[in-house]
């Protein structure tokens, strides 16, 4: 059937309308893609601007990263020393055994800087297999809770422990006593130094670089000695909130000082050693140099002066573990060997009990806080051919229980023993008993 003109016109109009819809949809689709590309370009430009901004900020505001400890701000010192060290400011690395020249003004002038040497008489104890410790971390809460002096080595320590062969004339040679107490050595690191000959009598990986834990505080008081004399021992210092917060945050041992306590320099010195007080050590650092950071610089200068800076480096005054805080057993023997030559430091390191000048009547300490050097008190009844005069212990997970001690034999000879990685503080003490009873005639 033929369509009339009006019907043909209507069909044409419908077809044209369909094509118009298709064209407008295409235009709309292309327009959307263009808009999307514009948005993406804007985002890319903004991201590049931010990236370059960060790069330029880091270039012009770069800071050296030390440890993650909070930096303690300076506090008021009621009687100032003005932080004038006797050792010149130098950061030169001094090769071990080649100590730098000591300035004439230094209290160390005329003292012996030890450089213990291995000889053909040195007793080399078998090296411990430290891989045995890979799957076991002692006291994961970060504190040594041992209290049983009868404790026996277990786990890895049972396999690395040694029974020392007693030298002729030693007390264990003639009256060995209980072997587990008087001959067993559990520490995986050890050095015994004869101070009169500057020779290493016996060693067990004494040159291995390890964490010294709170033995660090021997260097802390040694460094403080550059700023402190007998005349200013009664100077006072105000304990800050930053110090007590630092102690709490890092779960450190402490004397027990409170914010705003006015304490003496004497309290700070004895508190640093006897009870390993982090609050005292931090206060001592601030008193001497204004901040812990500035004092640590002086500690590393002291290390350089002693010729130990190839292996020894310190980042805090407490001994809190840090990858950059380390030394060897031999290094610590040199540090203690210098400290015991000074009358003031020798008294600090050899004091068994001390009562602080700060009194806390409300807390039950009306006469002050009594603190003790538990190494000296635990070893004083042990039979040896001489006496342990001075000592300091330490503990962190990474190095186990450590100890350094100075011993005077009945013969008049003088020795230093440093040990690391015993399984308890009691065992660390008995390791020193074993060494002094077995290896010294």
XYZ file of C-alpha atoms in Angstrom, residues 128-381:
254
model
C 80.054 -19.937 73.345
C 77.680 -20.957 70.575
C 75.454 -17.872 70.622
C 73.080 -19.359 68.061
C 71.630 -21.291 71.001
C 70.160 -18.004 72.214
C 68.439 -17.083 68.955
C 65.078 -18.541 69.976
C 65.196 -17.488 73.601
C 65.171 -14.023 75.166
C 65.536 -14.053 78.918
C 63.119 -11.897 80.949
C 61.248 -10.364 78.042
C 59.695 -7.711 80.290
C 63.087 -6.012 80.351
C 64.017 -6.579 83.976
C 66.063 -9.147 85.857
C 63.801 -10.759 88.453
C 66.206 -13.434 89.678
C 66.606 -13.768 93.428
C 67.616 -17.376 94.040
C 71.355 -17.668 94.619
C 71.097 -21.427 94.208
C 69.835 -21.040 90.635
C 71.414 -23.404 88.139
C 72.064 -22.746 84.479
C 69.252 -23.881 82.218
C 68.388 -23.706 78.530
C 71.191 -22.211 76.400
C 73.266 -21.326 79.471
C 73.442 -24.960 80.491
C 75.146 -25.720 77.190
C 77.559 -22.759 77.186
C 78.594 -22.941 80.865
C 82.186 -23.915 81.687
C 83.888 -25.521 84.670
C 87.066 -23.509 85.158
C 90.374 -25.329 85.561
C 91.920 -23.874 88.713
C 95.465 -22.560 88.543
C 97.997 -23.771 91.085
C 97.830 -21.769 94.290
C 94.241 -20.601 93.771
C 91.646 -21.195 96.452
C 89.672 -23.582 94.242
C 92.880 -25.544 93.654
C 93.202 -26.270 97.388
C 89.582 -26.086 98.616
C 87.132 -26.165 95.699
C 83.949 -25.901 97.763
C 80.640 -26.259 95.914
C 81.604 -26.487 92.206
C 78.380 -24.952 90.887
C 79.085 -21.839 92.954
C 82.840 -21.610 92.893
C 83.997 -22.983 89.535
C 81.156 -22.643 87.021
C 81.287 -19.755 84.548
C 78.015 -19.099 82.699
C 78.818 -15.692 81.174
C 79.513 -15.916 77.457
C 81.876 -12.897 77.575
C 84.653 -12.419 80.117
C 87.998 -10.759 80.686
C 90.324 -10.926 83.692
C 93.044 -8.255 83.708
C 96.155 -8.102 85.883
C 96.480 -4.353 86.522
C 100.080 -4.645 87.721
C 101.317 -6.130 84.451
C 98.531 -4.785 82.180
C 98.076 -8.299 80.838
C 94.964 -10.339 80.177
C 95.031 -13.369 82.461
C 91.968 -15.050 80.943
C 89.360 -14.150 78.365
C 86.229 -15.371 76.644
C 85.476 -13.226 73.580
C 86.719 -10.144 75.422
C 86.988 -8.169 72.161
C 83.425 -8.831 71.007
C 81.375 -5.610 70.758
C 78.250 -5.953 72.917
C 75.763 -3.881 74.908
C 77.219 -2.975 78.347
C 73.816 -2.241 79.937
C 74.124 -0.356 83.248
C 77.874 -0.862 83.399
C 77.584 2.289 81.256
C 77.140 4.220 84.510
C 80.810 3.641 85.387
C 81.624 5.838 82.397
C 78.872 8.252 83.487
C 80.520 8.965 86.853
C 83.978 8.884 85.266
C 82.885 11.622 82.851
C 81.156 13.615 85.607
C 84.454 13.697 87.472
C 85.670 16.285 84.941
C 83.077 18.699 86.347
C 82.933 17.675 90.004
C 85.413 18.069 92.866
C 85.192 17.370 96.591
C 84.376 21.058 97.060
C 81.098 20.984 95.105
C 79.766 17.617 96.288
C 77.182 19.499 98.359
C 75.977 21.609 95.451
C 72.279 21.080 94.814
C 70.197 20.136 91.806
C 66.430 20.174 91.216
C 64.958 16.923 89.862
C 62.672 17.658 86.903
C 59.448 16.061 85.760
C 61.225 15.200 82.501
C 63.732 13.076 84.413
C 61.120 11.082 86.335
C 59.013 10.648 83.178
C 62.076 9.317 81.332
C 62.692 6.811 84.112
C 59.063 5.668 84.105
C 58.814 5.459 80.326
C 61.934 3.304 80.038
C 61.212 1.217 83.156
C 64.603 2.078 84.645
C 65.897 1.343 88.119
C 65.892 4.494 90.239
C 66.819 5.989 93.583
C 63.237 7.175 93.916
C 63.635 10.945 93.567
C 60.443 12.931 92.892
C 59.868 16.005 90.689
C 61.090 19.240 92.342
C 63.244 17.350 94.863
C 66.371 19.293 95.760
C 69.210 16.782 95.939
C 72.969 17.080 96.327
C 75.615 16.194 93.786
C 76.763 13.614 96.327
C 73.301 12.003 96.159
C 73.534 11.929 92.356
C 76.972 10.312 92.272
C 76.268 7.591 94.827
C 72.732 7.040 93.510
C 74.047 6.453 89.982
C 76.252 3.556 91.133
C 74.842 1.945 94.277
C 71.295 1.306 93.114
C 71.977 2.010 89.432
C 69.603 4.977 89.620
C 68.668 6.347 86.220
C 67.149 9.413 87.898
C 70.501 10.104 89.555
C 72.469 9.526 86.335
C 70.230 11.875 84.343
C 70.429 14.490 87.094
C 74.208 14.199 87.096
C 74.311 14.694 83.329
C 72.127 17.804 83.523
C 74.074 19.241 86.435
C 77.330 18.908 84.512
C 76.303 19.832 80.959
C 72.696 21.059 80.957
C 71.327 18.173 78.910
C 71.863 14.449 78.585
C 72.751 14.932 74.929
C 75.582 17.349 75.709
C 76.879 15.067 78.463
C 76.913 12.048 76.133
C 79.237 14.010 73.846
C 81.603 14.336 76.797
C 81.305 10.593 77.479
C 82.454 9.824 73.958
C 85.301 12.330 74.326
C 86.358 10.408 77.415
C 86.206 7.169 75.424
C 88.488 8.763 72.848
C 90.902 9.935 75.541
C 91.125 6.369 76.835
C 91.871 5.080 73.341
C 88.671 3.047 73.022
C 86.683 4.833 70.354
C 87.156 2.175 67.678
C 84.862 -0.191 69.579
C 83.194 1.866 72.313
C 80.392 4.389 71.752
C 77.579 5.635 73.980
C 74.212 7.264 73.312
C 72.737 7.671 76.800
C 73.972 7.896 80.385
C 71.826 5.038 81.694
C 72.749 2.064 79.522
C 69.341 1.672 77.882
C 69.799 -0.576 74.861
C 70.568 1.134 71.582
C 72.316 -0.212 68.476
C 74.883 2.592 68.787
C 75.594 2.015 72.486
C 78.298 -0.622 72.739
C 81.761 -1.596 73.914
C 83.829 -4.703 74.647
C 84.561 -6.399 77.962
C 88.136 -5.192 77.557
C 86.923 -1.594 77.025
C 84.901 -1.695 80.239
C 87.932 -3.031 82.118
C 89.919 0.020 80.957
C 87.109 2.371 82.032
C 86.830 0.809 85.494
C 90.616 0.709 85.764
C 90.749 4.484 85.370
C 87.840 5.099 87.769
C 89.335 3.172 90.705
C 92.521 5.270 90.527
C 90.560 8.314 91.673
C 89.860 8.585 95.418
C 86.389 10.083 94.973
C 85.198 7.595 92.340
C 86.801 4.704 94.179
C 84.766 5.597 97.249
C 81.564 5.818 95.184
C 82.196 2.441 93.525
C 83.161 0.730 96.787
C 80.381 2.044 99.038
C 78.055 -0.722 100.235
C 75.303 1.520 101.678
C 74.403 5.183 101.353
C 71.546 7.319 102.693
C 70.359 10.262 100.598
C 70.155 13.771 101.995
C 66.583 14.101 100.699
C 64.102 12.928 103.345
C 60.622 11.530 102.748
C 58.813 11.387 106.082
C 55.408 10.850 104.457
C 56.780 7.847 102.531
C 58.498 6.263 105.506
C 62.027 7.579 104.896
C 62.434 10.273 107.585
C 66.232 9.986 107.468
C 66.521 9.698 103.694
C 66.451 6.798 101.228
C 68.931 4.011 102.007
C 70.440 2.485 98.878
C 72.871 -0.445 98.483
C 75.419 -1.874 96.087
C 74.005 -5.392 96.018
C 76.971 -6.882 94.173
C 79.301 -5.925 97.034
C 76.830 -6.999 99.701
C 76.195 -10.376 98.058
C 79.868 -11.164 97.543
C 81.314 -9.912 100.835
C 80.790 -13.261 102.623
